[in-house]
Short mmCIF file of C-alpha atoms and ligand atoms in Angstrom, two decimals:
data_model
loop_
_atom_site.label_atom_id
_atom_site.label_comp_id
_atom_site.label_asym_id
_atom_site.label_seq_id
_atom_site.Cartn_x
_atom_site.Cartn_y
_atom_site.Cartn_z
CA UNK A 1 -23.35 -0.43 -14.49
CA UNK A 2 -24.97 -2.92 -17.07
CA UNK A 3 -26.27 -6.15 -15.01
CA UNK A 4 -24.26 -9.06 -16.52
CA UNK A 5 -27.04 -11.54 -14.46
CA UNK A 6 -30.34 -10.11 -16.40
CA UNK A 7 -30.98 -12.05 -19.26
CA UNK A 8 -29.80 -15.64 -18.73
CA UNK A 9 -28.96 -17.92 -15.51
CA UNK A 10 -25.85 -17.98 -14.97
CA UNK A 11 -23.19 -20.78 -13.91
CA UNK A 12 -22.40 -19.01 -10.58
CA UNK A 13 -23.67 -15.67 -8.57
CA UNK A 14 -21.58 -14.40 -5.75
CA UNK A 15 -24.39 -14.16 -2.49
CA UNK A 16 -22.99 -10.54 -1.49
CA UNK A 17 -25.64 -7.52 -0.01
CA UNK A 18 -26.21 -4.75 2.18
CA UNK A 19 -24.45 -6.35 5.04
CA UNK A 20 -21.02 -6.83 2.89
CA UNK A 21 -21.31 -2.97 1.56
CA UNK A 22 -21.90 -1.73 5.64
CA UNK A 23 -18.49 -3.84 5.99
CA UNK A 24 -16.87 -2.15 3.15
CA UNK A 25 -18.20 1.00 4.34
CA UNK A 26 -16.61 0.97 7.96
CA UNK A 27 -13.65 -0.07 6.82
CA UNK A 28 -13.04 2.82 4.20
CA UNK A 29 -14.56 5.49 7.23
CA UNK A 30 -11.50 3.93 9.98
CA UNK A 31 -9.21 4.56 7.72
CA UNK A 32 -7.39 1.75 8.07
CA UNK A 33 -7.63 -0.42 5.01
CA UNK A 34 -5.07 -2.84 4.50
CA UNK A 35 -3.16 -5.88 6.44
CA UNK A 36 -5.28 -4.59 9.54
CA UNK A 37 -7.55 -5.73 12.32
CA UNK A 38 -10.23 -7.09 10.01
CA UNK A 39 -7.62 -9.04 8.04
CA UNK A 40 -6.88 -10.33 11.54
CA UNK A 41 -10.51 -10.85 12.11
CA UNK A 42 -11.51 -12.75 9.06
CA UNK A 43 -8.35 -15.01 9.96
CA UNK A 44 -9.78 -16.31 13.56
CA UNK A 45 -13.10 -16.81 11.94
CA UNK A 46 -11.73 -18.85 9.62
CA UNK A 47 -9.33 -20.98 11.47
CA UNK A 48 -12.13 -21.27 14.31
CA UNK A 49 -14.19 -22.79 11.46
CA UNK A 50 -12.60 -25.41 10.68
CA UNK A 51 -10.54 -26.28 13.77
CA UNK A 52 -6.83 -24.87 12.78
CA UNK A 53 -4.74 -22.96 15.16
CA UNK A 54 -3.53 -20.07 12.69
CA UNK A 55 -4.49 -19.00 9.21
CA UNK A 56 -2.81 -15.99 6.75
CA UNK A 57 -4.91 -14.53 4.47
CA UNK A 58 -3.15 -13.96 1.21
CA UNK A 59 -4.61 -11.46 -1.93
CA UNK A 60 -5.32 -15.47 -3.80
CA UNK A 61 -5.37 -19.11 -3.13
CA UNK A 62 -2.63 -19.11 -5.81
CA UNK A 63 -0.36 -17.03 -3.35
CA UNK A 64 -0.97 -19.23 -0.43
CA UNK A 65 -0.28 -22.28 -2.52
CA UNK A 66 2.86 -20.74 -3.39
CA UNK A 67 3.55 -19.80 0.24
CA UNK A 68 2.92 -22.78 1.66
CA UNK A 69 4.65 -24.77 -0.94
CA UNK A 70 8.19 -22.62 -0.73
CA UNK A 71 7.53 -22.80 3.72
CA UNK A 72 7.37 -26.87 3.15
CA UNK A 73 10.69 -26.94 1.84
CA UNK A 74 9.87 -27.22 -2.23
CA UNK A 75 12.49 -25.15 -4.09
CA UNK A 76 13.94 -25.17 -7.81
CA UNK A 77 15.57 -28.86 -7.90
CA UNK A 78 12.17 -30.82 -6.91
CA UNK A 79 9.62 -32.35 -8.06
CA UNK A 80 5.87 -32.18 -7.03
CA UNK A 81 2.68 -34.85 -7.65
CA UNK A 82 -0.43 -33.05 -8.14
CA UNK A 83 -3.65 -33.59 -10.32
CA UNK A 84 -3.85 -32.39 -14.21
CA UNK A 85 -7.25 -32.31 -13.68
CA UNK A 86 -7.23 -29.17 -12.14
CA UNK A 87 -7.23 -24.98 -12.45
CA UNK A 88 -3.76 -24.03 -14.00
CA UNK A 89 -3.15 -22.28 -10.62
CA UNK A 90 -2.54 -25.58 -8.84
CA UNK A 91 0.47 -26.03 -11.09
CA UNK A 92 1.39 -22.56 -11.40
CA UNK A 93 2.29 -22.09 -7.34
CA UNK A 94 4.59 -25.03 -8.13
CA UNK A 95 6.64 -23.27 -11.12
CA UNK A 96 6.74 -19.83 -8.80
CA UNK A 97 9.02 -22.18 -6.30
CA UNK A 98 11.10 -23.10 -9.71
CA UNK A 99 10.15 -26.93 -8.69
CA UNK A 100 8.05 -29.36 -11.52
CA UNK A 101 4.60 -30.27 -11.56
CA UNK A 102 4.29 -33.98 -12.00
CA UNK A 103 0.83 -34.80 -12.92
CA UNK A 104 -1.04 -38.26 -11.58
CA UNK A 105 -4.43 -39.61 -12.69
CA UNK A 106 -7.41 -38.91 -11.01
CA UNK A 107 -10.27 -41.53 -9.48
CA UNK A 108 -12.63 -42.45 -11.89
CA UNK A 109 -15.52 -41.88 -9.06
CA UNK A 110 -14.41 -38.99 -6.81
CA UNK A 111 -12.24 -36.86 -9.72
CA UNK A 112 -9.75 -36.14 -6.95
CA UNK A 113 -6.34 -37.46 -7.18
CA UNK A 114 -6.25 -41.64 -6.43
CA UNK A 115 -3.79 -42.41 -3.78
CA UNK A 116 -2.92 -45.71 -5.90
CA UNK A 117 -1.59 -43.85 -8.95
CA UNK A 118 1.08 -41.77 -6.82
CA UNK A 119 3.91 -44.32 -5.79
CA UNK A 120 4.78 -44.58 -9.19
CA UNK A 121 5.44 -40.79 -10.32
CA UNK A 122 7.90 -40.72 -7.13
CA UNK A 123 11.48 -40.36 -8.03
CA UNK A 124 14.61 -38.97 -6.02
CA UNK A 125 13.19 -35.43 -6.52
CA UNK A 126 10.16 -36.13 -5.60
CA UNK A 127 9.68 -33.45 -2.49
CA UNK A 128 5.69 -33.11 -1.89
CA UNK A 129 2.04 -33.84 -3.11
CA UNK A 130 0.12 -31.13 -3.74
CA UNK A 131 -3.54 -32.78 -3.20
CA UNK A 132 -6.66 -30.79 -4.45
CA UNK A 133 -9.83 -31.63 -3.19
CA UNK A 134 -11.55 -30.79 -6.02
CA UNK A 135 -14.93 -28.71 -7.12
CA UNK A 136 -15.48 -29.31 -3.48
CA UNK A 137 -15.15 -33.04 -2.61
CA UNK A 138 -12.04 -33.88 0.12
CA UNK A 139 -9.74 -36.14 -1.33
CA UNK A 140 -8.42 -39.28 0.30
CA UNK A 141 -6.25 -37.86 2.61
CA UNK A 142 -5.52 -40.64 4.62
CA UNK A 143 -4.18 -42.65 1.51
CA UNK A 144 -2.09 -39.88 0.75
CA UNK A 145 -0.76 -39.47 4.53
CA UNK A 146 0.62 -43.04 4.29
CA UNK A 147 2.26 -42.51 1.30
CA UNK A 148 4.12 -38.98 2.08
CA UNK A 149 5.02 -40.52 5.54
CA UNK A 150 7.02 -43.68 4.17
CA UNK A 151 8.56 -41.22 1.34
CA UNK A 152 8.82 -38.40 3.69
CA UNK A 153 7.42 -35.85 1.36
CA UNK A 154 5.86 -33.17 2.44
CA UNK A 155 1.44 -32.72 2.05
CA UNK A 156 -0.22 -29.40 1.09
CA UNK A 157 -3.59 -29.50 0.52
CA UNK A 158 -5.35 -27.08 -2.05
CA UNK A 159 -9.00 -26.86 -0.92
CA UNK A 160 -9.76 -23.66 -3.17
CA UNK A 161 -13.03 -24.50 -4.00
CA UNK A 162 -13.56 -27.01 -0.82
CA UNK A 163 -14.48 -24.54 2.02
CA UNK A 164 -16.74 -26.34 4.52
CA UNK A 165 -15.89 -29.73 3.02
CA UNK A 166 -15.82 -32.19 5.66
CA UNK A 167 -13.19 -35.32 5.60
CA UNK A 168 -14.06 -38.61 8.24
CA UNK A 169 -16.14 -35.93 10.70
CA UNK A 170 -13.14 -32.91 10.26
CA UNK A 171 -13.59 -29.65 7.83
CA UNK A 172 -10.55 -29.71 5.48
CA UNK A 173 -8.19 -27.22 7.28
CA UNK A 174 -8.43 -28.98 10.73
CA UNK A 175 -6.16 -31.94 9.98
CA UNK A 176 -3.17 -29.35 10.80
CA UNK A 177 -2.70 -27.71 6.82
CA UNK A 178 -1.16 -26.71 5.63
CA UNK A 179 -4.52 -26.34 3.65
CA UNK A 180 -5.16 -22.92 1.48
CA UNK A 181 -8.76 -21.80 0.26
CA UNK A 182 -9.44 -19.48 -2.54
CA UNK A 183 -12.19 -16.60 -1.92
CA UNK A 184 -12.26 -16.02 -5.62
CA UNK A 185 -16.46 -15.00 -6.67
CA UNK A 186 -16.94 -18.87 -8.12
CA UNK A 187 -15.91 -20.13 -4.57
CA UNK A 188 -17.72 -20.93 -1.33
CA UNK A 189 -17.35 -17.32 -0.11
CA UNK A 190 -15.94 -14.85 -1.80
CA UNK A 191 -13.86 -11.47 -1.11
CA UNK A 192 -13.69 -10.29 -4.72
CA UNK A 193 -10.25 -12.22 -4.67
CA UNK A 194 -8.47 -13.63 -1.69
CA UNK A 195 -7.09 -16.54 -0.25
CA UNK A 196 -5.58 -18.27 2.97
CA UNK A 197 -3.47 -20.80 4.51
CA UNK A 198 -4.80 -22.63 7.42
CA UNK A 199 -2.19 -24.33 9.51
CA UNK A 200 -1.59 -25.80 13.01
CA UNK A 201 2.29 -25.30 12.64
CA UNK A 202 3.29 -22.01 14.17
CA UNK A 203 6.73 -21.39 12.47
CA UNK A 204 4.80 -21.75 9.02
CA UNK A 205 2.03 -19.55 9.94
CA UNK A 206 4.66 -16.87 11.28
CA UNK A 207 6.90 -17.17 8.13
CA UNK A 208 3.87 -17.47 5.85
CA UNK A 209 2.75 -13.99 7.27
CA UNK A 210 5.94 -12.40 6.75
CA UNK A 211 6.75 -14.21 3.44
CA UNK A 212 3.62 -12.84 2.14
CA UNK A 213 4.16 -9.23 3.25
CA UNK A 214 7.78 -8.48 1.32
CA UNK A 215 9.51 -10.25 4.02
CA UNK A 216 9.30 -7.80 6.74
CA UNK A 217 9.56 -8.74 10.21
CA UNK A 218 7.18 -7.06 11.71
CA UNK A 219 3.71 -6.06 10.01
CA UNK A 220 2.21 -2.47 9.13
CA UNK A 221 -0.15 -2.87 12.24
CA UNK A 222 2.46 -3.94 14.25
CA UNK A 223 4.85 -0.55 13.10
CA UNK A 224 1.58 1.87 13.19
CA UNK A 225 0.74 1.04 16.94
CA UNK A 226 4.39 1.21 18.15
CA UNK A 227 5.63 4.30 20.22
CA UNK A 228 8.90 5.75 19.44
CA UNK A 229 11.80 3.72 16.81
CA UNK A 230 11.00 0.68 15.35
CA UNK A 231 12.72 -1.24 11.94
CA UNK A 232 11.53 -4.00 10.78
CA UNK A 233 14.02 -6.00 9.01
CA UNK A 234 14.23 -8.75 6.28
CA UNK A 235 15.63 -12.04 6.54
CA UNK A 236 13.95 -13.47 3.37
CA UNK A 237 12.67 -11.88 0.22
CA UNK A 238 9.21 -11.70 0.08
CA UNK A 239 6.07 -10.82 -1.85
CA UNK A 240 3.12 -8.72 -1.89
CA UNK A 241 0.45 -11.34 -0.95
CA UNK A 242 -1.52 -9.24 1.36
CA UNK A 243 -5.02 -9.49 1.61
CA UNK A 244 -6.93 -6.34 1.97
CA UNK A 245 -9.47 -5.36 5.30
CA UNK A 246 -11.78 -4.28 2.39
CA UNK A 247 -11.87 -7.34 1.22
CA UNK A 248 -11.54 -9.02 4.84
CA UNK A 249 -14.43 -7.01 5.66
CA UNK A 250 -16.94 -9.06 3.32
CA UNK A 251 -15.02 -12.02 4.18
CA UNK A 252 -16.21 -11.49 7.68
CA UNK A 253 -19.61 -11.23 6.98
CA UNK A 254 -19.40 -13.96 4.09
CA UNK A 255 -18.28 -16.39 7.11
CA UNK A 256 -21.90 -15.54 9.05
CA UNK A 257 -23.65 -16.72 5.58
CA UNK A 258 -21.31 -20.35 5.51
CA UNK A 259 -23.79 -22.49 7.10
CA UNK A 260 -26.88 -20.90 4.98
CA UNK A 261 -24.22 -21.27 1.88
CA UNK A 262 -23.49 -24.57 2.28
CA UNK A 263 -26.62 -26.09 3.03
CA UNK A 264 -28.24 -24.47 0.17
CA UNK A 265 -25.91 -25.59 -1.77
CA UNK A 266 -26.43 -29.03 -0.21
CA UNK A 267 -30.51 -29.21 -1.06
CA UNK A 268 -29.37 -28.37 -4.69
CA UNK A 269 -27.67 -30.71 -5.60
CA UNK A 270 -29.84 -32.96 -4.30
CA UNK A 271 -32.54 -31.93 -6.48
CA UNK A 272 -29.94 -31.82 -9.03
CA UNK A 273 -29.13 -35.28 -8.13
CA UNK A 274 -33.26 -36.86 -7.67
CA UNK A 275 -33.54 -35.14 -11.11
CA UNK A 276 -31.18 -37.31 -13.00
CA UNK A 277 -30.02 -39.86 -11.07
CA UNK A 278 -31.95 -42.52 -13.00
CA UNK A 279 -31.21 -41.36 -16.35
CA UNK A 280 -28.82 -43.62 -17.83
CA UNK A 281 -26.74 -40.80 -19.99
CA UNK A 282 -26.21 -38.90 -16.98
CA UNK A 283 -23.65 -39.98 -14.23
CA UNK A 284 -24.31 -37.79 -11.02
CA UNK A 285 -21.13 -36.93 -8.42
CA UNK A 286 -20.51 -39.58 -6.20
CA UNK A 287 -20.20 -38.88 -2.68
CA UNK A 288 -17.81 -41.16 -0.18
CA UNK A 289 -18.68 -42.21 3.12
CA UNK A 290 -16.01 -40.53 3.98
CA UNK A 291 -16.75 -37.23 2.85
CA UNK A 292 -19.26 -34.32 3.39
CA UNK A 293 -19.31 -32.30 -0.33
CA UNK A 294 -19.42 -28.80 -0.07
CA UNK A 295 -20.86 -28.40 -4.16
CA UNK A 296 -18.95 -25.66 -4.82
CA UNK A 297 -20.04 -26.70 -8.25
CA UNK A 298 -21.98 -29.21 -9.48
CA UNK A 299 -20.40 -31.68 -12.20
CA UNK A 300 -22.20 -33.99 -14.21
CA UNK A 301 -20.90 -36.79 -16.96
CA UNK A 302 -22.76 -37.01 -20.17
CA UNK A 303 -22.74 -40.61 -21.36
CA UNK A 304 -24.05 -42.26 -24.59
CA UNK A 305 -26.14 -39.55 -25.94
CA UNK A 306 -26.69 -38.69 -28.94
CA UNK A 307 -25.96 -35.29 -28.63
CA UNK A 308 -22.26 -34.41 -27.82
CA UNK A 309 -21.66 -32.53 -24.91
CA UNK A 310 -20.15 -29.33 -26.64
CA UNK A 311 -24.11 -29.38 -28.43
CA UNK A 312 -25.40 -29.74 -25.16
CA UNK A 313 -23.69 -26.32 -23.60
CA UNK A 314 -24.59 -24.64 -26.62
CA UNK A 315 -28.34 -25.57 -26.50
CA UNK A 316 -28.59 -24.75 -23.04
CA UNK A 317 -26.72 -21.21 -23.79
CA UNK A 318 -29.71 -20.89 -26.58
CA UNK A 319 -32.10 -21.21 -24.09
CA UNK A 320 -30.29 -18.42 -21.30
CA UNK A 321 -28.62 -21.35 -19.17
CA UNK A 322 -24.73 -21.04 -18.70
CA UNK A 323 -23.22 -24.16 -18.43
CA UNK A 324 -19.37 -25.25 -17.96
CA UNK A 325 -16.99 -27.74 -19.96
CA UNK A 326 -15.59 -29.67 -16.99
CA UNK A 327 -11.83 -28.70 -16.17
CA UNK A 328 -9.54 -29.02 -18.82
CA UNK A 329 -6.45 -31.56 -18.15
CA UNK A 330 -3.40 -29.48 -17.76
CA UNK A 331 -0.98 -31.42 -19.79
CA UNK A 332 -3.46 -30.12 -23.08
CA UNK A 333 -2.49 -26.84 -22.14
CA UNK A 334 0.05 -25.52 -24.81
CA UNK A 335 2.34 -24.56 -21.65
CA UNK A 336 2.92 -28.04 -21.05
CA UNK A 337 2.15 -29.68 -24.11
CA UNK A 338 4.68 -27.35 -25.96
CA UNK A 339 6.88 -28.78 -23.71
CA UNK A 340 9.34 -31.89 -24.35
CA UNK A 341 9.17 -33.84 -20.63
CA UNK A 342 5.64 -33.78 -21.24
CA UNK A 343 4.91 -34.50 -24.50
CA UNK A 344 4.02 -38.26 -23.35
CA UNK A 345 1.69 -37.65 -20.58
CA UNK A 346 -1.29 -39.55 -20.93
CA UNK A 347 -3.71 -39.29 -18.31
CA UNK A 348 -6.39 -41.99 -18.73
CA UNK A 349 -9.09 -40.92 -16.51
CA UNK A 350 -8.35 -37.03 -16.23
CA UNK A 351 -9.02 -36.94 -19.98
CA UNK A 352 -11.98 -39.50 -20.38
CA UNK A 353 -13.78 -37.30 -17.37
CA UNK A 354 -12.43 -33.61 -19.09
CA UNK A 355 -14.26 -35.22 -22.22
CA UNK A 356 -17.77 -35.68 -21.34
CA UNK A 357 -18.25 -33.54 -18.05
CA UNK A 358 -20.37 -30.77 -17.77
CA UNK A 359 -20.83 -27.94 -14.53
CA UNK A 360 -24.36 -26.92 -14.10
CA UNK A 361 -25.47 -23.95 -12.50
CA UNK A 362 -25.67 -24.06 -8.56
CA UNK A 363 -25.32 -20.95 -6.48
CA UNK A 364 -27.30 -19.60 -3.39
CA UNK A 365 -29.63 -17.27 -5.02
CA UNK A 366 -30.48 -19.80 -7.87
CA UNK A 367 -35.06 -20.01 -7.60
CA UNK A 368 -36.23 -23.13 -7.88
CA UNK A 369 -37.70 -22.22 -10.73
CA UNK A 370 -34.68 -21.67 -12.42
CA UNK A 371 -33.04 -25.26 -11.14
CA UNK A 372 -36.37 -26.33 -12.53
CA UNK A 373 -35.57 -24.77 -16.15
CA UNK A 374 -32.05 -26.20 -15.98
CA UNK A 375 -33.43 -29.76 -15.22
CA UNK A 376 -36.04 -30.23 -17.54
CA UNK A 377 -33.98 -28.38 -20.59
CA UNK A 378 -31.25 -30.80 -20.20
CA UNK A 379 -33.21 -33.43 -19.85
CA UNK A 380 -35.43 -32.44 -23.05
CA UNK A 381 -32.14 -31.84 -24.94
CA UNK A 382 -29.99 -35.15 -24.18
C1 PLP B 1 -8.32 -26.12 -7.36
C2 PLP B 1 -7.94 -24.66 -7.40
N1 PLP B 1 -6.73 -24.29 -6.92
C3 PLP B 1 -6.34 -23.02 -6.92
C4 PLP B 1 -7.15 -22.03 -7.44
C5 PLP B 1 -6.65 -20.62 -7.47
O1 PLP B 1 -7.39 -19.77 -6.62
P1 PLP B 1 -7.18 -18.20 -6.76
O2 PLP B 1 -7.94 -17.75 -7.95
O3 PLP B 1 -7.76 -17.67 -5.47
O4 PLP B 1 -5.73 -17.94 -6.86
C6 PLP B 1 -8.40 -22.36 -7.95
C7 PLP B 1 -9.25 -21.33 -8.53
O5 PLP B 1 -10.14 -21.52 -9.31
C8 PLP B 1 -8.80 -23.72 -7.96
O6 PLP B 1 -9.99 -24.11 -8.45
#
């Protein structure tokens, strides 16, 4: 297999080795590789984590989005808030209900969705906010609790890429969800692909489990272990969300890594941060009291320099660095901007910050010596 790491450093490397493959390997030898224990396994470690009472792993955060989303009540007539300035996923799980993404402005500061610019995209349709907490930074949550409580909307929380994050002392999850994480390789841990809803509402996590398995009413494990006749039957129609105990299996070893994860993570972007933080063309994330960032990635602003940021990438590709346009608004996608009820969107912040922001490389296995390289080739370049 050619090694697609070898000859530059690249934006992100999955932290996966001999302990994931055992995992893999006992699960193929039992047999029993789907929607099984380990699934079930990899869900307690995950809710214990971060304090909820029940998660679902789903085959994508996408899926649980979508789950969690349809299980709050969101169908075809509503309307749902939730940042441009985020993965085309976030808006996607809205359009598989057949409801409409609205899209609100983010903070200039924190690049997660500002509580202040909400109240005014809320009309009679208006049935949830879908908050992310983005490239690993919790959004305000308690702004947005006030304002779904006087509008009585419903709050799901995408943390895809905010594992571990920690909001006013609790990990995003614990607040009682529904919150969904993405295990996709550029996340916090990975399973290949994967996702999960975390939730301390017991209905949801029951429906959200069945939902996700074609709408059966009992599960595969459930059927295998039972002695003599039993049907399962469906009172919904479902999907195929399920999450795999292959892929639960690295999950579950992934999840004894977290702490060393995050709090490499952590002394990188510090160094990241001491490097540049008094270089006036560089603006550095900004951190909240409130919050504990989880750097899933590491996004910088480049501000009056000479050279453009688009230059920038490309010099840093030239010398084997892979860098990262920040995300790209979502209302400049041609889905959206091909479309006539949002052909007037304008998104001041979301599109000043998806001008000039940049993701550097930051990923457990990254040497110092190659944060080093990224650090001073930047800085020699800008
Ligand atoms: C904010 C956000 N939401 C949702 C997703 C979708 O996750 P998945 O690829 O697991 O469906 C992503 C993935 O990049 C993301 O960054």
């Amino acid at each position: 297999m050619p090694n697609l790491f070898s000859d530059h450093i690249p934006l992100l490397r999955p932290w996966l080795g001999k302990a994931e493959i055992e995992a893999v390997e006992r699960v193929i030898r039992s047999g029993w590789i789907s929607q099984g224990q380990v699934v079930e396994e990899f869900e307690k470690k995950v809710a214990n984590y971060v304090g909820a009472k029940y998660a679902v792993a789903t085959n994508s955060c996408t899926s649980a989005l979508h789950l969690s989303l349809r299980l709050m009540g969101v169908s075809s007539t509503d309307e749902v808030i939730c940042p441009s300035f985020t993965c085309m996923a976030t808006a996607n799980a809205i359009h598989h209900t057949g409801a409409v993404p609205v899209f609100a402005d983010i903070d200039e500061k924190t690049y997660n969705l500002d509580p202040k610019k909400i109240e005014g995209k809320i009309t009679t349709n208006t049935k949830a906010i879908l908050v992310v907490h983005q490239i690993g930074l919790p959004a305000d949550i308690d702004g947005f609790k006030l304002i779904v409580n006087k509008y009585r909307l419903a709050l799901i929380q995408d943390a895809a890429t905010a594992l571990g994050a920690i909001y006013k002392k609790t990990r995003l999850g614990g607040d009682g969800g529904p919150t969904c994480f993405s295990f996709h390789p550029r996340k916090i841990i990975t399973t290949g692909e994967g996702g999960m809803i975390v939730t301390d509402d017991k209905r949801l996590a029951i429906e959200a489990k069945s939902l996700g398995s074609t709408g059966a009413s009992i599960s595969d494990l459930v059927r295998h272990k039972a002695k003599g006749k039993i049907i399962q039957q469906y009172f919904s129609f479902g999907y195929n969300y399920r999450m795999t105990d292959i892929q639960a299996a690295i999950g579950v070893v992934q999840m004894r890594k977290i702490d060393k994860i995050l709090s490499e993570r952590k002394i990188q972007a510090k160094i990241y941060d001491e490097a540049f933080t008094k270089n006036e063309k560089i603006v550095i994330p900004y951190v909240p009291k409130y919050a504990t960032h989880c750097f899933s990635s590491y996004m910088i602003r480049i501000k009056n320099s000479k050279v453009s940021r688009d230059t920038l990438i490309r010099k840093m590709a030239d010398l084997g660095i892979s860098c990262r346009i920040g995300i790209q608004p979502l209302h400049f996608e041609p889905f959206y901007k091909n479309q006539k009820k949002y052909k007037n969107v304008s998104l001041q912040v979301t599109e000043m910050v998806a001008n000039d922001s940049i993701f550097l490389p930051i990923f457990p296995s990254l040497t110092r010596s190659q944060q080093n390289h990224v650090i001073t080739s930047l800085l020699k370049i800008i």
